[in-house]
Amino acid sequence: NRQHHDKHWALRNLNLEIYKGECFGIIGSNGAGKSTLLKLIAGITRPTEGEIRLRSNVSTLLDLGLGFHQNFTGRENIRMNCTLLGMDEAEINDAIPEIIAFAELRDFIDYPVRTYSAGMCLRLGFSIAAHVPSDILLIDEVLTVGDQYFQRRCVKKIQQFLDEGRTIILVSHDLHSVRSLCDRALWLEGGNLQQIGPAREIVDNY
């Protein structure tokens, strides 16, 4: 009857509302509970206690390339991922040219994903998630990956989302991105809320 594990709360006593059309940032040190919170919102993980009320559909950028089949081409992976994300055949056919154009993989789009570099997988993963019709986009650290040219394009796409009235929840160690993109921010530490408020103020305090 010995206990072979310790209980650890990755996130606890957190109560917040995120509003439609805002860009909401989540900051904190490694292990603070940021990615756990995104997984809870996305429905990947269920809360041990409490509840999450989500009034819209969600697209996630949590682990780019995780859902790729390594032997499928980039084009085949686009079709597979869009299908899994609930798009119908007509929506997929309309979206494929835009996804390919944004990813800028040129001839590599018809090569197996196992031949792609990490940066190419990033481009394809971001492009798919960014073109899925959804009202909420969850982003975990993808703005710190890839070259500066692609990072700028990601930021421009995020700004387009916000201009369309959609909601973005952004986890990032890039405090400049949080300060410049987000309306409000949440500072987590050790799974607990430290502060929540205007993004610039929270980043400065952090």
Short mmCIF file of C-alpha atoms in Angstrom, two decimals:
data_model
loop_
_atom_site.label_atom_id
_atom_site.label_comp_id
_atom_site.label_asym_id
_atom_site.label_seq_id
_atom_site.Cartn_x
_atom_site.Cartn_y
_atom_site.Cartn_z
CA ASN A 1 0.00 0.00 0.00
CA ARG A 2 2.93 2.35 -0.38
CA GLN A 3 2.29 5.50 -2.36
CA HIS A 4 4.57 5.59 -5.42
CA HIS A 5 3.79 9.09 -6.62
CA ASP A 6 3.53 12.65 -5.38
CA LYS A 7 0.59 14.89 -6.13
CA HIS A 8 1.51 17.94 -8.19
CA TRP A 9 -0.90 20.68 -9.25
CA ALA A 10 0.23 22.11 -12.59
CA LEU A 11 -2.52 24.75 -12.33
CA ARG A 12 -4.86 25.65 -9.48
CA ASN A 13 -7.22 28.33 -8.16
CA LEU A 14 -7.39 30.11 -11.50
CA ASN A 15 -10.47 32.12 -12.42
CA LEU A 16 -10.55 34.31 -15.52
CA GLU A 17 -12.58 35.43 -18.51
CA ILE A 18 -11.20 35.99 -22.00
CA TYR A 19 -13.29 38.24 -24.21
CA LYS A 20 -14.27 37.88 -27.83
CA GLY A 21 -11.97 39.75 -30.21
CA GLU A 22 -9.07 40.32 -27.81
CA CYS A 23 -5.50 39.09 -27.93
CA PHE A 24 -4.77 37.61 -24.52
CA GLY A 25 -1.19 36.85 -23.46
CA ILE A 26 0.01 34.28 -20.93
CA ILE A 27 3.51 34.69 -19.48
CA GLY A 28 5.59 33.06 -16.75
CA SER A 29 8.69 30.97 -16.21
CA ASN A 30 9.08 27.36 -17.41
CA GLY A 31 6.75 25.05 -15.49
CA ALA A 32 4.39 27.87 -14.52
CA GLY A 33 1.37 26.12 -16.08
CA LYS A 34 1.06 28.15 -19.30
CA SER A 35 0.93 25.25 -21.77
CA THR A 36 -1.31 23.28 -19.39
CA LEU A 37 -3.81 26.13 -19.48
CA LEU A 38 -3.84 26.13 -23.30
CA LYS A 39 -4.35 22.36 -23.37
CA LEU A 40 -7.29 22.71 -21.00
CA ILE A 41 -8.87 25.42 -23.16
CA ALA A 42 -8.28 23.31 -26.29
CA GLY A 43 -9.94 20.28 -24.69
CA ILE A 44 -6.77 18.17 -24.97
CA THR A 45 -6.65 17.82 -21.17
CA ARG A 46 -9.61 17.75 -18.79
CA PRO A 47 -9.55 19.81 -15.60
CA THR A 48 -9.19 17.82 -12.37
CA GLU A 49 -11.66 20.19 -10.76
CA GLY A 50 -13.60 23.26 -11.81
CA GLU A 51 -14.89 23.93 -15.33
CA ILE A 52 -14.09 25.67 -18.59
CA ARG A 53 -16.86 27.32 -20.60
CA LEU A 54 -15.98 27.75 -24.23
CA ARG A 55 -18.47 29.51 -26.50
CA SER A 56 -16.73 29.00 -29.82
CA ASN A 57 -14.64 26.67 -31.97
CA VAL A 58 -10.87 26.55 -31.53
CA SER A 59 -7.81 26.15 -33.75
CA THR A 60 -4.52 25.35 -32.02
CA LEU A 61 -0.85 26.03 -32.65
CA LEU A 62 0.45 24.05 -29.70
CA ASP A 63 2.93 21.62 -31.23
CA LEU A 64 3.46 22.29 -34.91
CA GLY A 65 4.01 19.19 -37.01
CA LEU A 66 2.93 16.78 -34.27
CA GLY A 67 -0.01 15.56 -36.35
CA PHE A 68 1.97 15.05 -39.57
CA HIS A 69 2.34 11.62 -41.15
CA GLN A 70 6.03 11.44 -42.01
CA ASN A 71 5.52 9.37 -45.20
CA PHE A 72 2.76 11.61 -46.57
CA THR A 73 3.64 14.59 -48.73
CA GLY A 74 3.02 18.11 -47.49
CA ARG A 75 -0.09 18.31 -49.69
CA GLU A 76 -1.45 15.01 -48.33
CA ASN A 77 -0.80 16.18 -44.77
CA ILE A 78 -2.73 19.38 -45.43
CA ARG A 79 -5.74 17.38 -46.60
CA MET A 80 -5.52 14.94 -43.68
CA ASN A 81 -5.13 17.66 -41.02
CA CYS A 82 -7.93 19.81 -42.43
CA THR A 83 -10.23 16.77 -42.43
CA LEU A 84 -9.35 15.99 -38.81
CA LEU A 85 -10.05 19.62 -37.91
CA GLY A 86 -13.60 19.29 -39.23
CA MET A 87 -13.41 20.95 -42.64
CA ASP A 88 -15.50 19.51 -45.47
CA GLU A 89 -14.20 18.67 -48.94
CA ALA A 90 -15.21 21.99 -50.51
CA GLU A 91 -13.61 24.02 -47.68
CA ILE A 92 -10.40 21.98 -47.96
CA ASN A 93 -10.18 22.45 -51.73
CA ASP A 94 -10.65 26.21 -51.30
CA ALA A 95 -8.07 26.42 -48.51
CA ILE A 96 -5.28 24.28 -50.03
CA PRO A 97 -3.94 26.94 -52.48
CA GLU A 98 -3.83 29.56 -49.68
CA ILE A 99 -2.14 27.16 -47.25
CA ILE A 100 0.51 26.19 -49.82
CA ALA A 101 1.12 29.82 -50.79
CA PHE A 102 1.56 30.92 -47.16
CA ALA A 103 3.88 28.01 -46.31
CA GLU A 104 6.14 28.89 -49.28
CA LEU A 105 7.41 25.31 -49.64
CA ARG A 106 7.30 25.42 -53.45
CA ASP A 107 8.17 22.00 -54.97
CA PHE A 108 8.69 20.47 -51.53
CA ILE A 109 4.92 20.47 -50.99
CA ASP A 110 4.85 17.17 -52.95
CA TYR A 111 7.79 15.62 -51.07
CA PRO A 112 7.33 13.40 -47.96
CA VAL A 113 7.32 15.40 -44.72
CA ARG A 114 10.18 13.21 -43.41
CA THR A 115 12.44 15.12 -45.84
CA TYR A 116 11.46 18.51 -44.33
CA SER A 117 13.62 20.57 -42.01
CA ALA A 118 12.18 21.72 -38.67
CA GLY A 119 11.60 25.16 -40.17
CA MET A 120 9.64 23.73 -43.09
CA CYS A 121 7.43 21.72 -40.71
CA LEU A 122 6.84 24.92 -38.76
CA ARG A 123 5.78 26.80 -41.87
CA LEU A 124 3.37 24.05 -42.92
CA GLY A 125 1.94 23.59 -39.42
CA PHE A 126 1.34 27.31 -38.89
CA SER A 127 -0.17 27.70 -42.34
CA ILE A 128 -2.67 24.86 -41.78
CA ALA A 129 -3.76 26.11 -38.34
CA ALA A 130 -3.98 29.71 -39.52
CA HIS A 131 -6.32 28.83 -42.38
CA VAL A 132 -8.75 26.63 -40.44
CA PRO A 133 -12.05 28.49 -39.96
CA SER A 134 -12.21 29.17 -36.21
CA ASP A 135 -13.08 32.02 -33.86
CA ILE A 136 -10.32 31.30 -31.32
CA LEU A 137 -6.66 30.63 -32.08
CA LEU A 138 -4.39 29.20 -29.38
CA ILE A 139 -0.67 29.83 -29.93
CA ASP A 140 2.10 28.28 -27.83
CA GLU A 141 5.62 29.63 -28.43
CA VAL A 142 5.56 29.34 -32.24
CA LEU A 143 6.54 33.00 -32.69
CA THR A 144 10.01 32.25 -31.29
CA VAL A 145 10.73 29.52 -33.86
CA GLY A 146 11.88 29.96 -37.44
CA ASP A 147 13.64 32.81 -39.19
CA GLN A 148 12.77 36.46 -38.68
CA TYR A 149 11.11 36.71 -42.08
CA PHE A 150 8.62 33.98 -41.17
CA GLN A 151 8.10 35.39 -37.68
CA ARG A 152 7.08 38.71 -39.21
CA ARG A 153 4.61 36.93 -41.50
CA CYS A 154 3.17 35.09 -38.49
CA VAL A 155 2.69 38.37 -36.63
CA LYS A 156 1.01 39.91 -39.70
CA LYS A 157 -1.36 36.92 -39.91
CA ILE A 158 -2.19 37.26 -36.22
CA GLN A 159 -2.96 40.95 -36.74
CA GLN A 160 -5.28 39.96 -39.60
CA PHE A 161 -7.09 37.57 -37.24
CA LEU A 162 -7.60 40.35 -34.74
CA ASP A 163 -8.83 42.76 -37.43
CA GLU A 164 -11.45 40.13 -38.33
CA GLY A 165 -12.72 40.17 -34.73
CA ARG A 166 -11.35 36.76 -33.78
CA THR A 167 -9.79 35.88 -30.42
CA ILE A 168 -6.16 34.91 -29.87
CA ILE A 169 -4.65 33.38 -26.74
CA LEU A 170 -0.88 33.61 -26.91
CA VAL A 171 1.71 31.87 -24.71
CA SER A 172 5.19 33.24 -25.27
CA HIS A 173 8.55 33.98 -23.66
CA ASP A 174 8.93 36.72 -26.27
CA LEU A 175 7.78 39.57 -24.06
CA HIS A 176 8.04 42.08 -26.91
CA SER A 177 5.38 40.11 -28.85
CA VAL A 178 3.11 39.97 -25.80
CA ARG A 179 3.56 43.68 -25.13
CA SER A 180 2.93 44.72 -28.74
CA LEU A 181 0.19 42.24 -29.74
CA CYS A 182 -1.85 41.60 -26.60
CA ASP A 183 -4.59 43.68 -24.99
CA ARG A 184 -4.39 41.91 -21.63
CA ALA A 185 -2.00 39.39 -20.10
CA LEU A 186 -1.93 36.77 -17.36
CA TRP A 187 1.20 36.14 -15.29
CA LEU A 188 1.40 32.58 -13.94
CA GLU A 189 3.95 31.25 -11.47
CA GLY A 190 3.99 27.75 -9.99
CA GLY A 191 0.51 27.07 -11.36
CA ASN A 192 -0.98 30.08 -9.59
CA LEU A 193 -2.16 33.45 -10.83
CA GLN A 194 0.24 36.28 -9.97
CA GLN A 195 -1.35 39.15 -11.86
CA ILE A 196 -3.80 39.82 -14.66
CA GLY A 197 -4.35 43.13 -16.42
CA PRO A 198 -3.18 45.36 -19.30
CA ALA A 199 -0.44 43.54 -21.23
CA ARG A 200 2.20 46.29 -21.02
CA GLU A 201 1.74 46.67 -17.26
CA ILE A 202 1.90 42.90 -16.60
CA VAL A 203 4.98 42.43 -18.79
CA ASP A 204 6.76 45.30 -17.02
CA ASN A 205 5.90 43.85 -13.60
CA TYR A 206 7.04 40.38 -14.67
#
